[in-house]
Coordinates of C-alpha atoms in Angstrom, one line a residue:
Chain I
M183 CA 99.3 100.6 143.3
T184 CA 97.3 98.2 145.5
D185 CA 99.6 95.8 147.3
L186 CA 98.1 92.4 146.5
Y187 CA 100.7 90.5 148.4
P188 CA 101.5 92.5 151.7
S189 CA 104.4 91.2 153.6
R190 CA 106.7 92.4 156.5
K191 CA 103.9 94.7 157.5
S192 CA 102.2 92.8 160.4
E193 CA 103.4 91.1 163.5
H194 CA 101.6 87.9 162.5
P195 CA 102.4 85.7 159.5
A196 CA 99.6 84.7 157.1
I197 CA 99.1 82.3 154.2
T198 CA 96.8 83.6 151.4
E199 CA 96.0 82.2 148.0
R200 CA 97.9 83.3 144.9
K201 CA 96.0 85.8 142.9
D202 CA 97.8 85.3 139.6
P203 CA 98.0 82.5 137.0
V204 CA 101.0 80.2 137.0
V205 CA 101.2 79.4 133.2
Y206 CA 100.2 82.5 131.2
S207 CA 99.9 81.0 127.7
S208 CA 97.3 78.6 126.5
M209 CA 98.1 74.9 127.1
T210 CA 97.4 74.2 123.5
E211 CA 99.7 76.9 122.1
Q212 CA 102.7 75.8 120.1
G213 CA 106.0 75.9 122.0
P214 CA 109.0 74.0 123.2
L215 CA 107.2 72.7 126.3
R216 CA 104.6 70.0 125.8
A217 CA 101.2 70.3 127.4
D218 CA 102.1 67.7 130.1
Q219 CA 105.2 69.7 131.0
L220 CA 103.1 72.9 131.3
T221 CA 100.6 71.1 133.5
Y222 CA 103.4 69.7 135.6
F223 CA 104.8 73.2 136.0
E224 CA 101.4 74.6 136.8
D225 CA 100.7 72.0 139.5
H226 CA 104.1 71.6 141.1
G227 CA 105.6 75.1 140.5
Y228 CA 108.8 73.7 138.8
L229 CA 110.0 71.6 136.0
F230 CA 113.4 69.8 135.8
L231 CA 114.9 69.1 132.4
E232 CA 117.7 66.7 132.9
K233 CA 120.8 67.1 130.6
F234 CA 119.2 70.0 128.7
F235 CA 122.6 71.0 127.6
N236 CA 125.1 68.6 126.0
E237 CA 128.5 67.7 127.1
S238 CA 130.4 70.2 125.0
D239 CA 128.1 73.0 126.3
V240 CA 128.8 71.8 129.8
S241 CA 132.5 71.7 129.4
M242 CA 132.5 75.3 128.1
M243 CA 130.2 76.4 131.0
R244 CA 132.7 74.8 133.5
E245 CA 135.6 76.8 131.9
E246 CA 133.6 80.0 132.1
L247 CA 132.6 79.3 135.6
S248 CA 136.2 78.9 136.7
R249 CA 137.2 82.0 134.9
V250 CA 134.4 84.0 136.6
L251 CA 135.3 82.5 139.9
N252 CA 139.0 83.3 139.6
N253 CA 138.3 86.9 138.6
S254 CA 135.9 87.2 141.5
K255 CA 138.3 86.0 144.2
V256 CA 140.0 89.3 144.7
S257 CA 137.4 91.5 143.2
T258 CA 135.9 94.5 145.1
D259 CA 133.0 94.6 142.7
K260 CA 129.7 95.0 144.6
R261 CA 128.2 92.3 142.4
V262 CA 130.4 89.8 144.1
I263 CA 128.7 88.5 147.3
R264 CA 130.7 86.7 150.0
E265 CA 129.8 84.1 152.6
P266 CA 128.5 85.4 155.9
D267 CA 131.5 84.2 157.9
S268 CA 134.3 84.2 155.4
D269 CA 135.5 85.9 152.2
D270 CA 134.5 82.9 150.0
V271 CA 132.5 83.9 147.0
R272 CA 128.8 83.0 147.5
S273 CA 127.2 84.7 144.4
V274 CA 128.2 86.8 141.5
F275 CA 125.3 89.0 140.3
A276 CA 124.4 90.4 136.9
V277 CA 126.5 87.9 134.9
H278 CA 124.2 88.5 131.9
E279 CA 125.4 92.1 131.8
H280 CA 129.1 92.0 132.5
D281 CA 130.1 88.6 131.1
D282 CA 129.8 87.9 127.4
Y283 CA 129.6 84.2 127.7
F284 CA 126.8 84.2 130.3
K285 CA 125.0 87.0 128.4
S286 CA 124.8 84.8 125.3
L287 CA 123.8 81.8 127.4
S288 CA 120.9 83.9 128.8
K289 CA 119.7 84.4 125.2
D290 CA 119.8 80.7 124.3
R291 CA 116.9 80.3 121.8
R292 CA 115.3 77.3 123.6
L293 CA 115.4 79.0 126.9
V294 CA 113.9 82.1 125.4
D295 CA 111.1 80.2 123.9
M296 CA 110.3 78.2 127.0
R297 CA 110.0 81.3 129.2
N298 CA 108.0 83.2 126.7
Q299 CA 105.6 80.2 126.6
L300 CA 105.3 80.1 130.5
L301 CA 104.8 83.8 130.8
G302 CA 102.7 84.4 127.7
S303 CA 104.6 87.5 126.7
D304 CA 108.0 88.8 126.0
V305 CA 110.3 88.9 129.0
Y306 CA 113.4 90.6 130.2
I307 CA 116.1 89.6 132.7
H308 CA 115.1 90.8 136.2
Q309 CA 118.2 89.3 137.8
S310 CA 121.0 86.9 137.0
R311 CA 123.7 85.4 139.2
I312 CA 126.0 82.5 139.6
N313 CA 125.6 80.7 142.9
L314 CA 128.6 79.0 144.3
K315 CA 128.1 76.5 147.0
P316 CA 131.7 75.3 147.7
G317 CA 132.5 71.7 148.8
F318 CA 133.3 71.1 152.5
N319 CA 131.8 74.3 153.9
G320 CA 129.0 75.4 151.6
K321 CA 126.4 77.2 153.7
E322 CA 122.6 76.6 153.6
F323 CA 120.0 78.9 152.1
Y324 CA 117.0 79.0 154.3
W325 CA 113.5 78.6 152.9
H326 CA 112.1 81.6 151.0
S327 CA 109.9 82.7 148.1
D328 CA 111.9 84.9 145.7
F329 CA 108.8 86.8 144.9
E330 CA 108.3 87.8 148.5
T331 CA 111.6 89.7 148.3
W332 CA 111.2 91.0 144.8
H333 CA 107.8 92.3 145.7
V334 CA 108.7 94.0 149.0
E335 CA 112.2 95.2 148.2
D336 CA 112.1 95.6 144.4
G337 CA 108.4 96.4 143.7
M338 CA 107.6 93.5 141.4
P339 CA 103.8 93.8 141.3
R340 CA 102.5 90.4 140.3
M341 CA 103.6 86.8 140.1
R342 CA 104.6 86.7 136.5
A343 CA 108.3 85.7 136.6
V344 CA 110.1 82.5 136.2
S345 CA 113.6 81.4 137.3
C346 CA 115.8 79.3 135.2
S347 CA 118.7 77.6 137.0
I348 CA 121.3 75.8 134.9
T349 CA 123.4 73.4 136.9
L350 CA 127.2 73.9 136.4
T351 CA 128.2 71.0 138.5
E352 CA 126.5 67.7 139.2
N353 CA 123.7 68.1 141.8
T354 CA 123.6 65.1 144.2
P355 CA 121.6 64.4 147.3
F356 CA 124.8 65.1 149.2
N357 CA 126.0 68.6 148.0
G358 CA 123.1 70.7 149.2
P359 CA 120.8 70.5 146.2
L360 CA 117.9 73.0 145.8
M361 CA 114.9 71.8 147.7
L362 CA 111.4 72.9 146.6
I363 CA 108.0 72.5 148.2
P364 CA 105.8 71.4 145.3
G365 CA 102.5 73.4 145.2
S366 CA 103.7 76.1 147.6
H367 CA 103.7 78.5 144.6
R368 CA 99.9 78.6 144.9
Y369 CA 100.1 80.4 148.3
F370 CA 101.7 83.6 149.5
V371 CA 103.3 83.5 152.9
S372 CA 103.3 87.0 154.4
C373 CA 106.3 87.3 156.6
V374 CA 106.5 89.3 159.8
G375 CA 108.9 92.2 160.5
K376 CA 109.9 95.4 158.8
T377 CA 112.6 95.9 156.1
P378 CA 115.4 98.3 157.2
E379 CA 117.1 100.5 154.7
A380 CA 119.8 98.9 152.5
N381 CA 118.7 95.5 153.9
Y382 CA 120.2 93.8 150.8
E383 CA 123.8 94.5 151.9
M384 CA 123.4 91.9 154.6
S385 CA 120.5 89.8 153.3
L386 CA 122.4 88.6 150.2
R387 CA 125.0 87.1 152.6
K388 CA 122.5 85.8 155.1
Q389 CA 118.7 86.2 154.9
E390 CA 117.2 87.4 158.1
L391 CA 114.1 89.2 156.9
G392 CA 111.4 87.9 154.6
V393 CA 111.8 84.6 156.5
P394 CA 108.6 82.5 156.4
D395 CA 107.4 81.2 159.8
H396 CA 107.6 77.5 160.9
D397 CA 103.9 76.9 160.9
S398 CA 103.4 78.0 157.4
L399 CA 106.4 76.0 156.2
T400 CA 105.1 72.9 158.1
K401 CA 101.7 73.2 156.5
L402 CA 103.1 73.7 153.0
A403 CA 105.5 70.8 153.3
A404 CA 102.8 68.5 154.8
Q405 CA 100.6 69.3 151.8
G406 CA 103.2 69.1 149.0
G407 CA 106.2 67.3 150.5
I408 CA 109.7 68.3 149.5
A409 CA 111.4 67.7 146.1
A410 CA 115.2 68.0 145.4
P411 CA 115.8 67.4 141.7
T412 CA 119.3 66.1 141.1
G413 CA 121.2 65.4 138.0
P414 CA 124.4 66.0 136.0
A415 CA 125.8 69.4 135.0
G416 CA 123.9 71.0 132.2
S417 CA 120.4 70.3 133.6
V418 CA 117.9 73.0 133.8
L419 CA 115.4 73.8 136.6
L420 CA 112.6 76.1 135.7
F421 CA 110.7 77.3 138.8
D422 CA 108.0 79.8 139.6
C423 CA 109.0 83.1 141.2
N424 CA 106.8 82.3 144.3
I425 CA 107.7 78.6 145.0
M426 CA 109.1 78.0 148.5
H427 CA 112.7 76.8 148.2
G428 CA 116.0 76.5 150.0
S429 CA 118.9 74.2 150.5
N430 CA 120.9 72.5 153.2
S431 CA 124.6 73.0 153.7
N432 CA 127.3 71.1 151.7
I433 CA 130.0 69.3 153.6
S434 CA 130.6 66.9 150.6
P435 CA 133.8 67.5 148.7
A436 CA 131.9 68.4 145.5
P437 CA 130.9 72.0 144.9
R438 CA 127.3 72.8 143.9
S439 CA 127.2 75.7 141.4
N440 CA 124.6 77.0 139.1
V441 CA 123.8 80.0 137.0
F442 CA 120.5 81.5 137.6
F443 CA 118.5 83.8 135.3
V444 CA 115.2 85.3 136.4
Y445 CA 112.9 86.3 133.6
N446 CA 110.1 88.7 134.3
S447 CA 107.2 89.5 131.9
V448 CA 107.5 92.9 130.2
K449 CA 103.9 93.3 131.4
N450 CA 105.1 93.1 135.0
T451 CA 107.9 95.7 135.2
L452 CA 108.9 97.0 138.6
V453 CA 107.1 99.8 140.5
S454 CA 108.2 101.4 143.7
P455 CA 109.1 98.8 146.4
F456 CA 106.1 97.8 148.5
S457 CA 108.3 98.4 151.6
G458 CA 108.0 102.1 150.8
Q459 CA 111.8 102.2 150.7
K460 CA 114.5 103.0 148.1
P461 CA 114.8 100.4 145.4
R462 CA 117.8 98.0 145.4
P463 CA 120.6 98.6 142.9
S464 CA 120.0 97.6 139.3
Y465 CA 122.5 94.7 139.4
I466 CA 120.1 93.0 141.8
A467 CA 116.8 94.1 140.2
A468 CA 116.7 95.5 136.6
R469 CA 114.6 98.6 136.6
E470 CA 115.6 100.6 133.5
K471 CA 115.7 99.9 129.8
V472 CA 114.0 96.6 130.4
T473 CA 112.1 96.7 127.1
E474 CA 115.5 96.9 125.2
N475 CA 116.4 93.7 127.0
G476 CA 113.1 92.2 125.9
N477 CA 113.6 88.6 124.9
G478 CA 116.6 88.5 127.2
Chain W
M300 CA 151.7 51.6 174.8
T301 CA 152.7 52.1 171.2
D302 CA 150.5 54.6 169.4
L303 CA 149.4 52.7 166.2
Y304 CA 147.3 55.5 165.1
P305 CA 149.0 58.8 165.8
S306 CA 146.9 61.9 165.2
R307 CA 147.1 65.6 166.1
K308 CA 150.9 65.3 166.5
S309 CA 152.1 66.6 163.1
E310 CA 151.6 69.6 161.0
H311 CA 150.9 67.4 158.0
P312 CA 147.9 65.2 157.6
A313 CA 148.5 61.6 156.5
I314 CA 146.4 58.6 155.4
T315 CA 147.7 55.2 156.5
E316 CA 146.1 51.7 156.3
R317 CA 144.1 50.2 159.1
K318 CA 146.0 47.8 161.2
D319 CA 143.1 45.9 162.7
P320 CA 140.4 43.6 161.5
V321 CA 136.9 44.9 160.8
V322 CA 134.8 41.8 161.6
Y323 CA 136.4 39.9 164.4
S324 CA 134.5 36.7 164.4
S325 CA 134.6 34.0 161.7
M326 CA 132.2 34.5 158.8
T327 CA 130.9 31.0 159.2
E328 CA 130.1 31.4 162.9
Q329 CA 126.5 31.2 164.0
G330 CA 124.9 34.6 164.7
P331 CA 122.1 37.0 163.8
L332 CA 124.0 38.5 160.9
R333 CA 124.3 36.4 157.8
A334 CA 127.6 35.9 156.0
D335 CA 126.6 38.3 153.2
Q336 CA 125.8 41.0 155.8
L337 CA 129.1 40.5 157.6
T338 CA 130.9 40.7 154.2
Y339 CA 129.0 43.9 153.4
F340 CA 130.0 45.4 156.8
E341 CA 133.6 44.4 156.3
D342 CA 133.7 46.0 152.8
H343 CA 131.6 49.1 153.3
G344 CA 132.1 49.7 157.0
Y345 CA 128.4 49.9 157.8
L346 CA 125.2 48.0 157.5
F347 CA 121.7 49.5 157.4
L348 CA 118.8 47.4 158.8
E349 CA 115.6 49.0 157.7
K350 CA 112.6 48.7 160.1
F351 CA 114.6 46.6 162.6
F352 CA 112.2 47.6 165.3
N353 CA 108.4 47.3 164.8
E354 CA 105.8 50.1 165.0
S355 CA 104.9 49.5 168.7
D356 CA 108.6 49.7 169.6
V357 CA 108.9 52.9 167.5
S358 CA 105.9 54.5 169.2
M359 CA 107.4 53.8 172.6
M360 CA 110.8 55.2 171.5
R361 CA 109.1 58.4 170.4
E362 CA 107.4 58.8 173.7
E363 CA 110.6 58.2 175.6
L364 CA 112.4 60.6 173.2
S365 CA 110.0 63.4 174.0
R366 CA 110.2 62.7 177.7
V367 CA 114.0 62.9 177.6
L368 CA 113.9 66.0 175.5
N369 CA 111.4 67.8 177.8
N370 CA 113.5 67.0 180.8
S371 CA 116.7 68.2 179.1
K372 CA 115.3 71.6 178.0
V373 CA 115.9 73.3 181.4
S374 CA 118.5 70.8 182.7
T375 CA 121.9 72.0 183.9
D376 CA 123.2 68.4 183.7
K377 CA 126.6 68.3 182.0
R378 CA 125.4 65.4 179.9
V379 CA 123.1 67.7 178.0
I380 CA 125.0 69.4 175.1
R381 CA 123.6 72.4 173.4
E382 CA 123.9 73.9 169.9
P383 CA 126.9 76.1 169.3
D384 CA 124.8 79.2 168.7
S385 CA 121.7 78.6 170.8
D386 CA 120.4 76.8 173.9
D387 CA 118.7 74.1 171.8
V388 CA 119.6 70.6 172.9
R389 CA 122.0 68.9 170.4
S390 CA 122.9 65.7 172.3
V391 CA 122.1 64.0 175.6
F392 CA 124.9 61.7 176.7
A393 CA 125.0 58.4 178.7
V394 CA 121.3 57.7 178.3
H395 CA 122.1 54.0 179.0
E396 CA 123.1 55.0 182.5
H397 CA 120.6 57.6 183.6
D398 CA 117.5 56.5 181.7
D399 CA 115.8 53.1 182.4
Y400 CA 114.1 52.9 179.0
F401 CA 117.2 53.5 177.0
K402 CA 119.3 51.3 179.3
S403 CA 117.0 48.4 178.5
L404 CA 117.0 49.3 174.8
S405 CA 120.8 49.1 174.9
K406 CA 120.5 45.5 176.1
D407 CA 118.1 44.4 173.4
R408 CA 119.1 40.7 172.8
R409 CA 119.3 41.1 169.0
L410 CA 121.5 44.1 169.3
V411 CA 123.8 42.4 171.8
D412 CA 124.2 39.3 169.6
M413 CA 125.0 41.3 166.5
R414 CA 127.7 43.4 168.1
N415 CA 129.2 40.4 169.8
Q416 CA 129.3 38.8 166.4
L417 CA 131.0 41.8 164.8
L418 CA 133.5 42.2 167.6
G419 CA 134.2 38.6 168.3
S420 CA 134.0 39.1 172.1
D421 CA 131.9 40.4 174.9
V422 CA 131.4 44.2 174.7
Y423 CA 130.6 47.1 176.9
I424 CA 129.1 50.5 176.2
H425 CA 131.8 53.0 175.6
Q426 CA 129.4 55.9 175.0
S427 CA 125.7 56.4 174.4
R428 CA 123.8 59.5 173.4
I429 CA 120.6 60.8 171.9
N430 CA 121.4 63.1 168.9
L431 CA 118.7 65.7 168.2
K432 CA 118.8 67.5 164.9
P433 CA 115.8 69.8 165.1
G434 CA 113.8 70.8 162.1
F435 CA 114.4 74.2 160.4
N436 CA 117.7 74.9 162.0
G437 CA 119.5 71.6 162.7
K438 CA 123.2 72.2 162.3
E439 CA 125.7 70.1 160.4
F440 CA 128.2 67.6 161.8
Y441 CA 131.4 67.9 159.9
W442 CA 133.2 64.7 158.6
H443 CA 135.1 62.8 161.3
S444 CA 136.2 59.3 162.3
D445 CA 134.8 58.6 165.8
F446 CA 137.8 56.4 166.5
E447 CA 140.2 59.3 165.9
T448 CA 138.7 61.2 168.8
W449 CA 138.2 58.1 171.0
H450 CA 141.9 57.2 170.4
V451 CA 143.4 60.6 170.9
E452 CA 141.1 62.0 173.7
D453 CA 140.0 58.8 175.4
G454 CA 142.8 56.3 174.9
M455 CA 140.9 53.6 172.9
P456 CA 143.9 51.6 171.7
R457 CA 142.6 49.6 168.6
M458 CA 139.8 49.7 166.1
R459 CA 137.5 47.2 167.8
A460 CA 134.3 49.1 168.5
V461 CA 131.0 49.4 166.6
S462 CA 128.4 52.1 166.7
C463 CA 124.7 51.3 166.6
S464 CA 122.4 54.1 165.7
I465 CA 118.6 53.6 166.0
T466 CA 116.6 56.1 164.1
L467 CA 113.9 57.7 166.3
T468 CA 112.4 59.8 163.5
E469 CA 112.2 59.1 159.8
N470 CA 115.5 59.9 158.0
T471 CA 115.0 61.4 154.6
P472 CA 117.4 62.9 152.1
F473 CA 116.1 66.3 153.3
N474 CA 116.6 66.3 157.0
G475 CA 120.4 66.0 157.2
P476 CA 120.7 62.2 157.3
L477 CA 124.0 60.6 158.3
M478 CA 126.4 60.4 155.3
L479 CA 129.2 57.8 155.3
I480 CA 132.1 57.3 153.0
P481 CA 132.0 53.5 152.2
G482 CA 135.4 51.9 152.6
S483 CA 137.0 54.8 154.5
H484 CA 137.1 52.6 157.6
R485 CA 140.1 50.8 156.0
Y486 CA 142.2 54.0 156.3
F487 CA 143.2 56.1 159.2
V488 CA 143.4 59.8 158.6
S489 CA 145.9 61.5 160.9
C490 CA 144.7 65.0 161.6
V491 CA 146.9 68.1 162.2
G492 CA 147.0 70.2 165.4
K493 CA 147.3 69.6 169.1
T494 CA 144.4 68.9 171.5
P495 CA 144.1 71.5 174.2
E496 CA 143.0 70.6 177.8
A497 CA 139.2 70.0 178.2
N498 CA 138.7 70.2 174.5
Y499 CA 135.5 68.2 174.8
E500 CA 133.7 71.2 176.4
M501 CA 133.7 72.9 173.1
S502 CA 134.1 70.0 170.7
L503 CA 130.8 68.4 171.5
R504 CA 129.1 71.5 170.4
K505 CA 131.2 72.2 167.4
Q506 CA 134.2 70.1 166.3
E507 CA 137.3 72.1 165.6
L508 CA 140.0 69.6 166.2
G509 CA 140.4 66.1 164.9
V510 CA 139.1 67.5 161.6
P511 CA 140.3 65.6 158.5
D512 CA 141.9 67.6 155.7
H513 CA 140.2 68.3 152.4
D514 CA 142.7 66.2 150.3
S515 CA 142.2 63.1 152.4
L516 CA 138.4 63.4 152.3
T517 CA 138.5 64.0 148.6
K518 CA 140.5 60.9 148.0
L519 CA 138.3 58.7 150.2
A520 CA 135.1 60.0 148.6
A521 CA 136.5 59.6 145.1
Q522 CA 137.3 56.0 146.0
G523 CA 134.2 55.0 148.0
G524 CA 131.5 57.6 147.1
I525 CA 129.1 58.8 149.7
A526 CA 126.1 56.8 151.1
A527 CA 123.3 58.2 153.2
P528 CA 121.0 55.4 154.3
T529 CA 117.4 56.7 154.8
G530 CA 114.4 55.0 156.2
P531 CA 111.6 55.0 158.7
A532 CA 112.0 55.4 162.4
G533 CA 113.1 52.1 164.1
S534 CA 115.8 51.4 161.5
V535 CA 119.3 50.5 162.7
L536 CA 122.6 51.6 161.3
L537 CA 125.6 49.6 162.5
F538 CA 128.9 51.3 161.6
D539 CA 132.6 50.8 162.2
C540 CA 134.3 53.1 164.8
N541 CA 136.6 54.4 162.1
I542 CA 134.3 55.1 159.2
M543 CA 134.4 58.7 158.0
H544 CA 130.9 60.2 158.5
G545 CA 129.1 63.5 158.9
S546 CA 125.8 65.2 158.1
N547 CA 124.6 68.4 156.4
S548 CA 122.2 70.8 158.1
N549 CA 118.5 70.4 158.4
I550 CA 116.2 73.2 157.2
S551 CA 113.3 70.8 156.6
P552 CA 110.4 70.9 159.1
A553 CA 111.1 67.3 160.2
P554 CA 113.6 66.7 163.1
R555 CA 116.2 64.0 162.6
S556 CA 116.8 62.2 165.9
N557 CA 118.5 59.0 166.8
V558 CA 119.8 57.1 169.8
F559 CA 123.4 56.0 169.5
F560 CA 125.2 53.3 171.4
V561 CA 128.9 52.6 171.0
Y562 CA 130.0 49.1 171.9
N563 CA 133.6 48.5 172.5
S564 CA 135.2 45.0 172.9
V565 CA 136.2 44.1 176.5
K566 CA 139.6 43.3 174.9
N567 CA 140.0 46.9 173.9
T568 CA 139.4 48.8 177.1
L569 CA 140.8 52.3 177.4
V570 CA 144.3 53.3 178.3
S571 CA 145.6 56.8 178.9
P572 CA 144.6 59.2 176.2
F573 CA 147.2 59.2 173.3
S574 CA 147.2 63.0 173.5
G575 CA 149.0 62.7 176.8
Q576 CA 146.2 64.7 178.5
K577 CA 143.6 64.0 181.2
P578 CA 140.8 61.6 180.2
R579 CA 137.4 62.9 179.3
P580 CA 134.6 62.4 181.9
S581 CA 133.0 58.9 182.2
Y582 CA 129.7 60.0 180.7
I583 CA 131.5 60.6 177.4
A584 CA 133.9 57.6 177.6
A585 CA 133.4 54.7 180.0
R586 CA 136.6 53.9 181.8
E587 CA 135.6 52.1 185.0
K588 CA 133.6 48.9 185.8
V589 CA 133.5 48.1 182.2
T590 CA 133.5 44.4 182.7
E591 CA 130.4 44.6 184.9
N592 CA 128.7 46.2 181.9
G593 CA 129.9 43.4 179.8
N594 CA 127.2 42.4 177.3
G595 CA 125.9 45.9 177.6

């Protein structure tokens, strides 16, 4: 298959234009998102829905979060990823598979309808995880496009996936909220370097490949600025698979946690990784039985 | 001399009340700061003066900043402090001594009058520095009270000093702005541990002692919240020597730099460090000829 978005193949970074639509269904089609919300998503690459879930949902999510966190503390499960310089849990992958509560959350009817509307097709879950950024010493996530990694390391051919992040704690300007570069989803930044085998074993703890260069980031931020939607627990951030995003560290006492589902179109299932290397494990990138998971 | 604020002497942290005034002159006394500004400072422990300097001042400050930065890049001067994991310049100390421009800036009439008003006496410069938090990889500064260090390591007896930070680049929510815990200046957090000899050689790069405990920080932040004043270059932040403050990392493309003068009352000159150890060098804590520097 032709590689429309080559990355980690050259010694020089490059910015090219996106070759795929952002919103796949017609703006006039019936759906939970209004036309102005679809237009906002198309232009900015994200949409923030404050207090999407109500307080009783949020209180249950918090309980479930503590349960998962407690179970993960001493776990040797590979799906539990720890901080680069400590044993603190940073992420728990594939919660839609191994956890009943988060499985049912991923199938929430309103979420299903929104992502089908954005992607213009049925979808399946490409990846899910809980991200825990603890208070006092939560570490930063450097700028990246998720698609760049999913394309190179997982073989996702086109930009037809959307991420849905549900905030499980309040996101404030002080606890390292997700920062996005609005409009950056319209460009693909080819990164330099070559992906080594089993890169994910380190990269999930600290990203060192697929890192966009300073010049490209400066250009994109000069054009689109930076946005960091903040709000109470239970808010939902929908963002395009290719938008440049990252977050600063968190020294505030308040943890910043969210659950994160990535929906990919059933018309965009994975091929062989464009790095030419072995695919990553299925708890990081779903590769089999994806149609059975259709509609999440 | 009795140690009114013992720290790094016990295995248990403790919060005690401040034993000194915050504003030393009468609220009704004539001065550049209005009574409501003095009250704000007394209650919150800081005061932000947006666009205190005009654009032509700011443009000169920027030139002078690049000059100092360029000179520091290859300098072996001890006053140039580098990042913990690279040779990037993090701080340049004592700019009021070795740099004519910043020396004259430290004597700006309006600044002099404000700090005299806050401290109710003549003052001298205890410490000055430029802090450079570069774009893309600017590192965090963990929560601390400056006074805790100045008391333990430099022998500053009482809380009668004020810091004046002049922003040299725009401070935004995204480039790791200074965060303060309003009201925390009214409490002293005794830290655990013991100060080793020449601790400053490492601590200026990365603070590992004089670190407040999580419980104390949580209590103070629950009571006062967190504030992170942001604004254009040329703004001034006045803050009490004992207010708890820190900053997150900076992955944004925009650097966050400021010049920082600490004014101490001539009635509060240094004694022997309360750690019982040797004083730090004079470029970190002025100890001699301080009356000649009176009025900055």
